[in-house]
mmCIF file of C-alpha atoms and ligand atoms in Angstrom:
data_model
loop_
_atom_site.group_PDB
_atom_site.id
_atom_site.type_symbol
_atom_site.label_atom_id
_atom_site.label_comp_id
_atom_site.label_asym_id
_atom_site.label_seq_id
_atom_site.Cartn_x
_atom_site.Cartn_y
_atom_site.Cartn_z
ATOM 1 C CA MET A 1 0.000 0.000 0.000
ATOM 2 C CA SER A 2 1.108 3.528 -0.761
ATOM 3 C CA THR A 3 2.261 5.603 2.159
ATOM 4 C CA ALA A 4 2.229 8.983 0.421
ATOM 5 C CA THR A 5 1.022 11.808 2.606
ATOM 6 C CA LEU A 6 -1.276 14.483 1.224
ATOM 7 C CA SER A 7 1.683 16.888 0.805
ATOM 8 C CA GLN A 8 3.687 14.268 -1.061
ATOM 9 C CA TYR A 9 0.723 13.452 -3.296
ATOM 10 C CA LEU A 10 0.174 17.136 -4.102
ATOM 11 C CA LYS A 11 3.867 17.608 -4.957
ATOM 12 C CA GLN A 12 3.657 14.759 -7.495
ATOM 13 C CA GLN A 13 0.701 16.290 -9.354
ATOM 14 C CA THR A 14 1.153 18.491 -12.393
ATOM 15 C CA GLY A 15 -1.335 20.357 -14.613
ATOM 16 C CA ASN A 16 -3.658 22.580 -12.579
ATOM 17 C CA LEU A 17 -1.797 21.905 -9.429
ATOM 18 C CA THR A 18 0.494 24.832 -8.688
ATOM 19 C CA PRO A 19 2.287 25.054 -5.315
ATOM 20 C CA GLU A 20 -0.147 27.885 -4.426
ATOM 21 C CA LEU A 21 -3.161 25.625 -4.996
ATOM 22 C CA ALA A 22 -1.489 22.849 -3.010
ATOM 23 C CA ASN A 23 -1.039 25.318 -0.122
ATOM 24 C CA VAL A 24 -4.726 26.198 -0.157
ATOM 25 C CA ILE A 25 -5.778 22.538 -0.182
ATOM 26 C CA GLU A 26 -3.462 21.837 2.742
ATOM 27 C CA ALA A 27 -4.857 24.783 4.693
ATOM 28 C CA ILE A 28 -8.402 23.469 4.192
ATOM 29 C CA ILE A 29 -7.374 19.988 5.281
ATOM 30 C CA ASP A 30 -5.539 21.310 8.358
ATOM 31 C CA SER A 31 -8.799 23.012 9.357
ATOM 32 C CA CYS A 32 -10.610 19.714 8.901
ATOM 33 C CA LYS A 33 -8.165 18.110 11.353
ATOM 34 C CA THR A 34 -9.219 20.730 13.905
ATOM 35 C CA ILE A 35 -12.908 20.096 13.152
ATOM 36 C CA ASP A 36 -12.228 16.369 13.534
ATOM 37 C CA GLN A 37 -10.755 16.987 17.000
ATOM 38 C CA ALA A 38 -13.833 18.958 18.036
ATOM 39 C CA LEU A 39 -16.125 16.194 16.775
ATOM 40 C CA GLN A 40 -14.117 13.549 18.641
ATOM 41 C CA LYS A 41 -14.631 15.433 21.922
ATOM 42 C CA GLY A 42 -18.363 15.774 21.317
ATOM 43 C CA ALA A 43 -20.414 16.080 24.482
ATOM 44 C CA ILE A 44 -17.264 16.337 26.658
ATOM 45 C CA ALA A 45 -16.523 19.706 25.089
ATOM 46 C CA GLY A 46 -20.172 20.796 25.387
ATOM 47 C CA ILE A 47 -20.454 21.427 21.665
ATOM 48 C CA LEU A 48 -23.411 19.284 20.717
ATOM 49 C CA GLY A 49 -26.896 20.704 20.172
ATOM 50 C CA SER A 50 -28.260 23.816 18.528
ATOM 51 C CA ALA A 51 -26.817 27.294 18.376
ATOM 52 C CA GLU A 52 -29.183 30.141 19.197
ATOM 53 C CA HIS A 53 -29.900 31.234 15.637
ATOM 54 C CA GLU A 54 -30.791 30.253 12.110
ATOM 55 C CA ASN A 55 -28.493 30.563 9.102
ATOM 56 C CA VAL A 56 -29.246 32.480 5.917
ATOM 57 C CA GLN A 57 -31.044 29.433 4.526
ATOM 58 C CA GLY A 58 -33.513 29.511 7.440
ATOM 59 C CA GLU A 59 -32.094 26.360 8.987
ATOM 60 C CA THR A 60 -31.333 26.010 12.668
ATOM 61 C CA GLN A 61 -27.594 25.997 13.106
ATOM 62 C CA LYS A 62 -25.874 23.456 15.287
ATOM 63 C CA LYS A 63 -23.084 24.680 17.562
ATOM 64 C CA LEU A 64 -20.695 22.602 15.486
ATOM 65 C CA ASP A 65 -21.900 24.275 12.254
ATOM 66 C CA VAL A 66 -20.808 27.586 13.743
ATOM 67 C CA ILE A 67 -17.530 26.249 15.159
ATOM 68 C CA SER A 68 -16.562 24.470 11.926
ATOM 69 C CA ASN A 69 -17.373 27.521 9.850
ATOM 70 C CA GLN A 70 -15.201 29.722 12.068
ATOM 71 C CA ILE A 71 -12.278 27.272 11.983
ATOM 72 C CA LEU A 72 -12.254 27.372 8.171
ATOM 73 C CA ILE A 73 -12.634 31.141 7.982
ATOM 74 C CA ASP A 74 -9.844 31.751 10.501
ATOM 75 C CA ALA A 75 -7.477 29.545 8.497
ATOM 76 C CA LEU A 76 -8.395 30.795 5.030
ATOM 77 C CA GLN A 77 -9.167 34.498 5.326
ATOM 78 C CA SER A 78 -5.543 35.362 6.086
ATOM 79 C CA HIS A 79 -4.117 32.825 3.649
ATOM 80 C CA PRO A 80 -1.976 34.639 1.032
ATOM 81 C CA ASN A 81 -3.324 32.498 -1.828
ATOM 82 C CA VAL A 82 -7.022 32.963 -1.002
ATOM 83 C CA GLY A 83 -8.834 35.893 -2.608
ATOM 84 C CA GLY A 84 -12.281 35.186 -1.212
ATOM 85 C CA LEU A 85 -14.470 32.763 0.690
ATOM 86 C CA ALA A 86 -18.068 31.658 0.579
ATOM 87 C CA SER A 87 -19.773 29.388 3.070
ATOM 88 C CA GLU A 88 -23.174 27.780 3.323
ATOM 89 C CA GLU A 89 -23.368 29.340 6.788
ATOM 90 C CA LEU A 90 -22.711 32.966 5.750
ATOM 91 C CA ASP A 91 -25.110 35.423 4.070
ATOM 92 C CA THR A 92 -22.580 36.788 1.598
ATOM 93 C CA PHE A 93 -19.050 36.118 0.459
ATOM 94 C CA THR A 94 -16.066 37.193 2.539
ATOM 95 C CA SER A 95 -13.122 38.832 0.844
ATOM 96 C CA ALA A 96 -9.699 37.582 1.857
ATOM 97 C CA GLN A 97 -6.271 38.581 0.522
ATOM 98 C CA GLU A 98 -5.621 40.950 -2.343
ATOM 99 C CA ASN A 99 -4.142 39.028 -5.293
ATOM 100 C CA GLY A 100 -5.046 35.682 -3.722
ATOM 101 C CA GLN A 101 -5.327 33.336 -6.717
ATOM 102 C CA PHE A 102 -8.213 31.194 -5.458
ATOM 103 C CA LEU A 103 -11.767 31.370 -4.160
ATOM 104 C CA VAL A 104 -12.749 28.727 -1.619
ATOM 105 C CA LEU A 105 -16.377 27.665 -1.148
ATOM 106 C CA PHE A 106 -17.459 25.257 1.554
ATOM 107 C CA ASP A 107 -20.172 23.488 3.463
ATOM 108 C CA PRO A 108 -18.331 23.442 6.803
ATOM 109 C CA LEU A 109 -20.430 20.646 8.273
ATOM 110 C CA ASP A 110 -22.583 18.562 5.988
ATOM 111 C CA GLY A 111 -25.240 16.319 7.511
ATOM 112 C CA SER A 112 -25.153 18.289 10.734
ATOM 113 C CA SER A 113 -28.484 16.852 11.935
ATOM 114 C CA ASN A 114 -26.418 13.676 12.439
ATOM 115 C CA ILE A 115 -24.259 15.318 15.109
ATOM 116 C CA ASP A 116 -26.522 14.745 18.060
ATOM 117 C CA ILE A 117 -26.933 11.051 17.218
ATOM 118 C CA ASN A 118 -23.172 10.471 16.734
ATOM 119 C CA MET A 119 -23.386 9.582 13.080
ATOM 120 C CA CYS A 120 -21.429 10.523 10.016
ATOM 121 C CA VAL A 121 -20.836 14.174 9.082
ATOM 122 C CA GLY A 122 -18.441 15.834 6.632
ATOM 123 C CA THR A 123 -16.874 19.009 5.254
ATOM 124 C CA ILE A 124 -17.264 19.727 1.511
ATOM 125 C CA PHE A 125 -15.068 22.193 -0.392
ATOM 126 C CA SER A 126 -14.743 23.623 -3.885
ATOM 127 C CA ILE A 127 -11.895 25.769 -5.229
ATOM 128 C CA LEU A 128 -12.330 28.223 -8.124
ATOM 129 C CA PRO A 129 -9.776 30.533 -9.714
ATOM 130 C CA ALA A 130 -9.982 34.156 -8.530
ATOM 131 C CA LYS A 131 -10.989 36.683 -11.176
ATOM 132 C CA ASN A 132 -9.793 40.005 -9.817
ATOM 133 C CA ALA A 133 -7.082 41.334 -7.527
ATOM 134 C CA VAL A 134 -9.857 42.297 -5.106
ATOM 135 C CA THR A 135 -12.648 39.721 -5.052
ATOM 136 C CA GLN A 136 -16.179 40.801 -5.912
ATOM 137 C CA ALA A 137 -19.454 38.923 -5.598
ATOM 138 C CA GLU A 138 -19.676 38.218 -9.355
ATOM 139 C CA ASP A 139 -16.302 36.461 -9.273
ATOM 140 C CA PHE A 140 -17.968 33.459 -7.615
ATOM 141 C CA MET A 141 -20.481 33.038 -10.460
ATOM 142 C CA GLN A 142 -18.440 30.406 -12.286
ATOM 143 C CA ALA A 143 -19.744 27.081 -13.566
ATOM 144 C CA GLY A 144 -18.567 23.886 -11.866
ATOM 145 C CA THR A 145 -16.372 23.086 -14.869
ATOM 146 C CA GLU A 146 -14.093 25.931 -13.681
ATOM 147 C CA GLN A 147 -13.280 24.203 -10.380
ATOM 148 C CA VAL A 148 -9.546 23.512 -10.022
ATOM 149 C CA ALA A 149 -10.054 21.173 -7.075
ATOM 150 C CA ALA A 150 -12.891 19.742 -4.996
ATOM 151 C CA GLY A 151 -13.281 17.290 -2.173
ATOM 152 C CA TYR A 152 -14.732 16.364 1.155
ATOM 153 C CA VAL A 153 -13.538 15.130 4.513
ATOM 154 C CA MET A 154 -15.762 12.491 6.038
ATOM 155 C CA TYR A 155 -15.739 12.164 9.820
ATOM 156 C CA GLY A 156 -16.721 8.519 10.116
ATOM 157 C CA PRO A 157 -15.265 5.417 11.764
ATOM 158 C CA SER A 158 -12.104 6.553 9.940
ATOM 159 C CA THR A 159 -11.653 10.170 8.997
ATOM 160 C CA MET A 160 -11.183 10.209 5.233
ATOM 161 C CA LEU A 161 -10.503 12.713 2.480
ATOM 162 C CA ALA A 162 -11.816 12.335 -1.067
ATOM 163 C CA LEU A 163 -9.987 14.714 -3.388
ATOM 164 C CA THR A 164 -9.818 15.626 -7.050
ATOM 165 C CA VAL A 165 -7.463 18.102 -8.661
ATOM 166 C CA GLY A 166 -8.766 17.157 -12.107
ATOM 167 C CA ALA A 167 -6.680 13.994 -12.464
ATOM 168 C CA GLY A 168 -9.065 11.364 -11.082
ATOM 169 C CA THR A 169 -10.540 11.009 -7.615
ATOM 170 C CA VAL A 170 -8.457 9.603 -4.753
ATOM 171 C CA PHE A 171 -8.981 8.739 -1.086
ATOM 172 C CA PHE A 172 -6.775 9.482 1.904
ATOM 173 C CA THR A 173 -7.225 8.085 5.404
ATOM 174 C CA TYR A 174 -6.302 10.155 8.461
ATOM 175 C CA ASP A 175 -3.612 8.629 10.650
ATOM 176 C CA ILE A 176 -4.333 9.937 14.110
ATOM 177 C CA ASP A 177 -0.817 9.019 15.332
ATOM 178 C CA THR A 178 1.115 11.015 12.742
ATOM 179 C CA GLN A 179 -1.740 13.490 12.087
ATOM 180 C CA GLU A 180 -1.249 12.998 8.355
ATOM 181 C CA PHE A 181 -3.699 12.069 5.632
ATOM 182 C CA ILE A 182 -2.259 8.991 3.876
ATOM 183 C CA LEU A 183 -3.143 8.091 0.275
ATOM 184 C CA THR A 184 -5.100 4.827 0.549
ATOM 185 C CA LYS A 185 -7.001 4.510 -2.747
ATOM 186 C CA THR A 186 -6.283 5.690 -6.283
ATOM 187 C CA ASP A 187 -7.993 5.024 -9.633
ATOM 188 C CA ILE A 188 -11.460 5.192 -8.106
ATOM 189 C CA SER A 189 -13.936 4.130 -10.752
ATOM 190 C CA ILE A 190 -17.711 3.974 -10.307
ATOM 191 C CA ASN A 191 -19.282 0.960 -11.984
ATOM 192 C CA PRO A 192 -21.787 2.231 -14.598
ATOM 193 C CA ALA A 193 -24.312 -0.411 -13.471
ATOM 194 C CA THR A 194 -25.554 -0.688 -9.893
ATOM 195 C CA GLN A 195 -28.216 -2.256 -7.700
ATOM 196 C CA GLU A 196 -28.188 0.450 -5.037
ATOM 197 C CA TYR A 197 -30.037 3.759 -4.868
ATOM 198 C CA ALA A 198 -30.366 6.570 -2.330
ATOM 199 C CA ILE A 199 -33.332 8.932 -2.107
ATOM 200 C CA ASN A 200 -35.408 10.465 0.685
ATOM 201 C CA ALA A 201 -38.550 8.434 -0.034
ATOM 202 C CA SER A 202 -40.691 10.467 2.383
ATOM 203 C CA ASN A 203 -40.928 13.081 -0.397
ATOM 204 C CA GLN A 204 -42.307 10.591 -2.924
ATOM 205 C CA ARG A 205 -45.728 12.239 -3.278
ATOM 206 C CA HIS A 206 -44.003 15.512 -4.283
ATOM 207 C CA TRP A 207 -41.708 14.110 -6.991
ATOM 208 C CA GLU A 208 -42.202 14.826 -10.677
ATOM 209 C CA ALA A 209 -43.423 12.056 -12.995
ATOM 210 C CA PRO A 210 -39.977 11.027 -14.374
ATOM 211 C CA VAL A 211 -38.603 10.332 -10.886
ATOM 212 C CA GLN A 212 -41.854 8.599 -9.835
ATOM 213 C CA ARG A 213 -41.532 6.308 -12.832
ATOM 214 C CA TYR A 214 -37.852 5.552 -12.262
ATOM 215 C CA ILE A 215 -38.232 4.718 -8.549
ATOM 216 C CA ASN A 216 -41.363 2.639 -9.177
ATOM 217 C CA GLU A 217 -39.420 0.545 -11.670
ATOM 218 C CA LEU A 218 -36.646 -0.010 -9.111
ATOM 219 C CA LEU A 219 -39.212 -1.013 -6.478
ATOM 220 C CA GLU A 220 -40.787 -3.580 -8.812
ATOM 221 C CA GLY A 221 -37.458 -5.415 -8.741
ATOM 222 C CA LYS A 222 -37.065 -8.766 -10.475
ATOM 223 C CA THR A 223 -40.707 -8.917 -11.511
ATOM 224 C CA GLY A 224 -40.691 -5.470 -13.203
ATOM 225 C CA VAL A 225 -39.123 -3.999 -16.353
ATOM 226 C CA ARG A 226 -35.669 -3.836 -14.732
ATOM 227 C CA GLY A 227 -35.613 -7.574 -14.103
ATOM 228 C CA LYS A 228 -33.453 -7.268 -10.974
ATOM 229 C CA ASP A 229 -33.822 -6.339 -7.329
ATOM 230 C CA PHE A 230 -32.439 -3.068 -5.934
ATOM 231 C CA ASN A 231 -31.376 -2.014 -2.435
ATOM 232 C CA MET A 232 -32.003 1.380 -0.874
ATOM 233 C CA ARG A 233 -29.526 3.215 1.380
ATOM 234 C CA TRP A 234 -29.876 6.683 2.977
ATOM 235 C CA VAL A 235 -27.487 8.134 5.570
ATOM 236 C CA ALA A 236 -28.992 11.667 5.485
ATOM 237 C CA CYS A 237 -25.493 13.083 5.124
ATOM 238 C CA MET A 238 -24.601 13.796 1.500
ATOM 239 C CA VAL A 239 -20.902 13.191 2.158
ATOM 240 C CA ALA A 240 -21.595 9.668 3.447
ATOM 241 C CA ASP A 241 -24.066 8.855 0.663
ATOM 242 C CA ILE A 242 -21.583 10.019 -1.999
ATOM 243 C CA HIS A 243 -18.719 8.227 -0.277
ATOM 244 C CA ARG A 244 -20.639 4.959 -0.516
ATOM 245 C CA ILE A 245 -21.155 5.541 -4.249
ATOM 246 C CA LEU A 246 -17.444 6.249 -4.794
ATOM 247 C CA CYS A 247 -16.676 3.008 -2.908
ATOM 248 C CA ARG A 248 -19.180 0.619 -4.453
ATOM 249 C CA SER A 249 -21.318 2.484 -7.028
ATOM 250 C CA GLY A 250 -24.983 3.523 -6.781
ATOM 251 C CA ILE A 251 -27.261 6.413 -7.673
ATOM 252 C CA PHE A 252 -28.047 9.346 -5.355
ATOM 253 C CA MET A 253 -31.021 11.611 -5.925
ATOM 254 C CA TYR A 254 -32.319 14.782 -4.336
ATOM 255 C CA PRO A 255 -34.646 15.637 -7.213
ATOM 256 C CA TYR A 256 -36.791 18.660 -7.861
ATOM 257 C CA ASP A 257 -40.063 18.294 -6.009
ATOM 258 C CA LEU A 258 -43.366 20.126 -5.902
ATOM 259 C CA LYS A 259 -43.540 20.498 -2.117
ATOM 260 C CA ASN A 260 -42.289 24.034 -2.567
ATOM 261 C CA PRO A 261 -42.431 24.608 -6.347
ATOM 262 C CA LYS A 262 -40.440 27.856 -6.144
ATOM 263 C CA LYS A 263 -37.486 26.050 -4.611
ATOM 264 C CA ALA A 264 -35.376 24.567 -7.397
ATOM 265 C CA GLY A 265 -34.121 21.742 -5.197
ATOM 266 C CA ARG A 266 -32.715 21.217 -1.754
ATOM 267 C CA LEU A 267 -28.973 20.975 -2.251
ATOM 268 C CA ARG A 268 -26.756 23.961 -2.898
ATOM 269 C CA LEU A 269 -25.028 24.230 -6.236
ATOM 270 C CA MET A 270 -21.850 25.934 -5.035
ATOM 271 C CA TYR A 271 -21.176 24.066 -1.764
ATOM 272 C CA GLU A 272 -22.603 20.605 -2.441
ATOM 273 C CA ALA A 273 -23.658 19.821 -6.025
ATOM 274 C CA ASN A 274 -20.599 21.201 -7.859
ATOM 275 C CA PRO A 275 -17.810 19.693 -5.734
ATOM 276 C CA MET A 276 -19.615 16.337 -5.516
ATOM 277 C CA SER A 277 -20.277 16.334 -9.269
ATOM 278 C CA MET A 278 -16.585 16.933 -9.983
ATOM 279 C CA LEU A 279 -15.576 14.055 -7.670
ATOM 280 C CA ILE A 280 -18.178 11.780 -9.290
ATOM 281 C CA GLU A 281 -17.288 12.681 -12.895
ATOM 282 C CA GLN A 282 -13.575 12.298 -12.138
ATOM 283 C CA ALA A 283 -14.413 8.757 -10.996
ATOM 284 C CA GLY A 284 -16.275 7.950 -14.223
ATOM 285 C CA GLY A 285 -19.794 8.680 -12.956
ATOM 286 C CA ALA A 286 -22.345 11.264 -14.115
ATOM 287 C CA ALA A 287 -24.160 14.168 -12.416
ATOM 288 C CA THR A 288 -27.256 15.979 -13.659
ATOM 289 C CA THR A 289 -30.332 17.867 -12.524
ATOM 290 C CA GLY A 290 -32.352 15.473 -14.697
ATOM 291 C CA ARG A 291 -32.264 18.082 -17.443
ATOM 292 C CA VAL A 292 -28.744 19.529 -17.554
ATOM 293 C CA ARG A 293 -25.258 18.489 -16.499
ATOM 294 C CA ILE A 294 -24.660 20.060 -13.084
ATOM 295 C CA LEU A 295 -21.109 21.230 -13.866
ATOM 296 C CA ASP A 296 -22.416 23.239 -16.850
ATOM 297 C CA ILE A 297 -24.874 25.333 -14.820
ATOM 298 C CA GLN A 298 -24.084 29.049 -14.902
ATOM 299 C CA PRO A 299 -24.730 30.142 -11.299
ATOM 300 C CA THR A 300 -26.843 33.216 -10.657
ATOM 301 C CA GLU A 301 -26.551 33.386 -6.871
ATOM 302 C CA LEU A 302 -24.237 32.084 -4.199
ATOM 303 C CA HIS A 303 -26.858 30.095 -2.293
ATOM 304 C CA GLN A 304 -28.588 28.739 -5.393
ATOM 305 C CA ARG A 305 -30.223 25.323 -5.023
ATOM 306 C CA VAL A 306 -30.431 22.613 -7.683
ATOM 307 C CA PRO A 307 -31.933 19.152 -8.144
ATOM 308 C CA VAL A 308 -29.194 16.512 -7.927
ATOM 309 C CA ILE A 309 -29.057 13.083 -9.592
ATOM 310 C CA LEU A 310 -25.598 11.510 -9.631
ATOM 311 C CA GLY A 311 -23.559 8.320 -9.511
ATOM 312 C CA SER A 312 -23.438 5.234 -11.750
ATOM 313 C CA LYS A 313 -23.571 6.369 -15.366
ATOM 314 C CA ASP A 314 -26.125 3.907 -16.755
ATOM 315 C CA GLU A 315 -28.668 4.708 -14.037
ATOM 316 C CA VAL A 316 -28.136 8.478 -14.266
ATOM 317 C CA GLU A 317 -28.615 8.278 -18.040
ATOM 318 C CA LEU A 318 -31.781 6.209 -17.657
ATOM 319 C CA VAL A 319 -33.448 8.579 -15.200
ATOM 320 C CA THR A 320 -32.338 11.553 -17.338
ATOM 321 C CA SER A 321 -33.965 9.948 -20.396
ATOM 322 C CA TYR A 322 -37.286 9.875 -18.493
ATOM 323 C CA HIS A 323 -37.209 13.683 -18.103
HETATM 324 MN MN1 MN B 1 -24.777 20.017 3.489
HETATM 325 MN MN1 MN B 2 -23.821 22.287 6.412
#
């Protein structure tokens, strides 16, 4: 098995990966080590439960949402290579250093409703090139295809990092003794066929017809048009659901629904859909809203939401063809 650390891996990469970009990735990952420590302490440190306020999306923040967000901002705002920051937990973008070459966008703690039940949570990040010496709001409005790196850290039984710098998707596992992320899986490739799907089925009555049809066909199993049985999995933490797909294939869906017709979807384009779509495509999978490739979407606002259908190529193509 390889024993390359994250720094060693980043030094071996070429193409997009300048030393400045490597520095930014390492700063993000160092913050995730601090978040990991906080999560490990849990109730002992008195950091479980809700904070006193809601975030810009109208969701109740957990104390750890606030703590994780602050850890990332403290590390990145003063970083010489970071021009600006945007977080799921902040109303607007935050400018950082003049002439910083990169913009960093993040969901500091994904799946945070899992915190109080001691289940999987994660940090998702996306890195875009900066556009101006002094970052402005419009500079963030770049399609997912412009991302120079994306990844997540999953705080699970092992703490793991999934990373892409545009040359495939790889996994690292955190070694708590040396406090280094060690490269543990390369050449990740999602099987185009799968027998596993992930969707919040409690929203079924709100789904559009194409998704209704697709899920009904999966549920019919061997006796239906698909001629095989499927399994359903749902961790309620996007990081964990995507991690499973990168490990053993599958399709993940948070489709458009009619519960709140004005809301385009539940997941955020800039903090969740884009970085996950890059990781999935770099591993040979596909990612769409059902109508358009996610990475091609021209964003119009920082906190934009989109429908998300991603994972094993054959299944994503089938459900897309129903739209
Ligand atoms: Mn999230
Ligand atoms: Mn979050």
